[in-house]
Structure formats: C-alpha cells, structure tokens
Amino acid sequence: MDILYKNDGFVFSYRVGGILIREGKILLQKPVNDDYAIIGGHVSSMETSKETLIREFKEEIHADISVDNLMAVGEIFFPWGDKPCHQICLYYKIHLENENSIPLTGSFWGYDDFDNKRIDLEFCWVPLKELEKGLKVYPLELIPYILQQKEEAVHFISRQI
C-alpha cells in the first residue's frame, strides 16, 4: 500500500527517486506527452526508501540496482489533477548491479501501474550537458545539485503551485 493520501482538499505523497549517472549521462523517465522526471515511485507502508528504489527499478525497467548515498530531500508542491499535492521525496545516487540488464545508450520503453492504469514510460539516457542547457526535468530545483554531484545531502523546496 503506497504512502499516498488523498482527500477532498489535497494529496500527500511520500516518494523516492534514483539518480543513475553513467559516462556523463543520466537515466530519466518521460511519460508520453509529459516532461522528463527522475525515476522512482511511492514508498509502500513498512518499506524503507532504499527498498522502494530497488523494487521500483526492478518493476519498471527490470534492473537490479544498489542504492548509494542520500543526495537530496525535496519538499515539492504541485497540482495533482485539480488538487494541490504536498510531496516529500528522497533522492539517492544509485548504480546498476548488472550493466547488461538495460540498454546503456539511447532510450527504451517500460511502464508503471498507477491508480489501476498502465502508464507507458520512455526511459532515456540524457547527457548532463542537456541539463546544463536547460532541459526541463522535474523537479527543476534538483538539477543544480545533480550537476554538482556533491557528496553531502541537500534540502530544497519546489513550488509549482
């Protein structure tokens, strides 16, 4: 059961994302007709954030990963349909356990199930230079920290509403 609460007035979401960088490129997800985002998902009850990342990467792209250090904590406010959403998201640096498990260049397809609907996702290896040039990747406030690749965790706030 995902830690995702909805009521008449707002949505609360507890999410985790994985930052996978390899040879100057980052692996991102792109839902059809939407912008790029960090790969991850909602934490389930009684599941650690690291366990969630391992599960999400296995489910969505059949990749085995190891979770490295916590990179950022984001408080993110954005529209969820017609309601405001308050999301807490932990972002970790990660690496592949088996580099033969997914394509290491270009893009490939996977999917997620959300609200009992299948969502097709394009997974793309994007050069970090594209992020420097302003490629939209949500949350936008996380991008400078990805580019700096500091070892200590940071905190940021993203207000999209």
PDB file of C-alpha atoms in Angstrom, residues 16-20 27 39-40 49-59 61-68 92-99 101-102 125:
ATOM      1  CA  VAL A  16      11.744   8.246  -3.590  1.00  0.00           C
ATOM      2  CA  GLY A  17      13.868   8.826  -6.696  1.00  0.00           C
ATOM      3  CA  GLY A  18      17.080   7.328  -8.030  1.00  0.00           C
ATOM      4  CA  ILE A  19      19.847   9.350  -9.684  1.00  0.00           C
ATOM      5  CA  LEU A  20      21.645   6.998 -12.078  1.00  0.00           C
ATOM      6  CA  LEU A  27      18.792   7.953 -16.884  1.00  0.00           C
ATOM      7  CA  ILE A  39      12.867   7.578 -11.922  1.00  0.00           C
ATOM      8  CA  GLY A  40      11.280   6.350  -8.716  1.00  0.00           C
ATOM      9  CA  SER A  49      13.052   4.250   0.984  1.00  0.00           C
ATOM     10  CA  LYS A  50      16.007   2.173  -0.246  1.00  0.00           C
ATOM     11  CA  GLU A  51      13.821  -0.922  -0.553  1.00  0.00           C
ATOM     12  CA  THR A  52      11.362   1.144  -2.579  1.00  0.00           C
ATOM     13  CA  LEU A  53      14.019   2.230  -5.068  1.00  0.00           C
ATOM     14  CA  ILE A  54      15.222  -1.324  -5.576  1.00  0.00           C
ATOM     15  CA  ARG A  55      11.627  -2.507  -6.098  1.00  0.00           C
ATOM     16  CA  GLU A  56      10.681   0.341  -8.458  1.00  0.00           C
ATOM     17  CA  PHE A  57      13.703  -0.135 -10.733  1.00  0.00           C
ATOM     18  CA  LYS A  58      13.029  -3.881 -10.838  1.00  0.00           C
ATOM     19  CA  GLU A  59       9.324  -3.389 -11.641  1.00  0.00           C
ATOM     20  CA  ILE A  61      12.810  -1.498 -16.136  1.00  0.00           C
ATOM     21  CA  HIS A  62      13.852  -4.928 -14.785  1.00  0.00           C
ATOM     22  CA  ALA A  63      17.150  -3.526 -13.499  1.00  0.00           C
ATOM     23  CA  ASP A  64      18.972  -4.562 -10.354  1.00  0.00           C
ATOM     24  CA  ILE A  65      20.424  -1.546  -8.580  1.00  0.00           C
ATOM     25  CA  SER A  66      22.340  -0.734  -5.438  1.00  0.00           C
ATOM     26  CA  VAL A  67      21.476   2.369  -3.503  1.00  0.00           C
ATOM     27  CA  ASP A  68      24.360   4.639  -2.614  1.00  0.00           C
ATOM     28  CA  TYR A  92      19.538   8.784  -3.787  1.00  0.00           C
ATOM     29  CA  LYS A  93      22.534   8.219  -6.001  1.00  0.00           C
ATOM     30  CA  ILE A  94      22.331   4.677  -7.337  1.00  0.00           C
ATOM     31  CA  HIS A  95      24.272   2.355  -9.616  1.00  0.00           C
ATOM     32  CA  LEU A  96      23.495  -0.707 -11.705  1.00  0.00           C
ATOM     33  CA  GLU A  97      24.381  -4.105 -10.284  1.00  0.00           C
ATOM     34  CA  ASN A  98      24.423  -5.644 -13.764  1.00  0.00           C
ATOM     35  CA  GLU A  99      25.192  -3.315 -16.658  1.00  0.00           C
ATOM     36  CA  SER A 101      20.269  -5.585 -17.641  1.00  0.00           C
ATOM     37  CA  ILE A 102      19.203  -2.467 -19.589  1.00  0.00           C
ATOM     38  CA  TRP A 125      19.939   8.355 -21.279  1.00  0.00           C
TER      39      TRP A 125
END
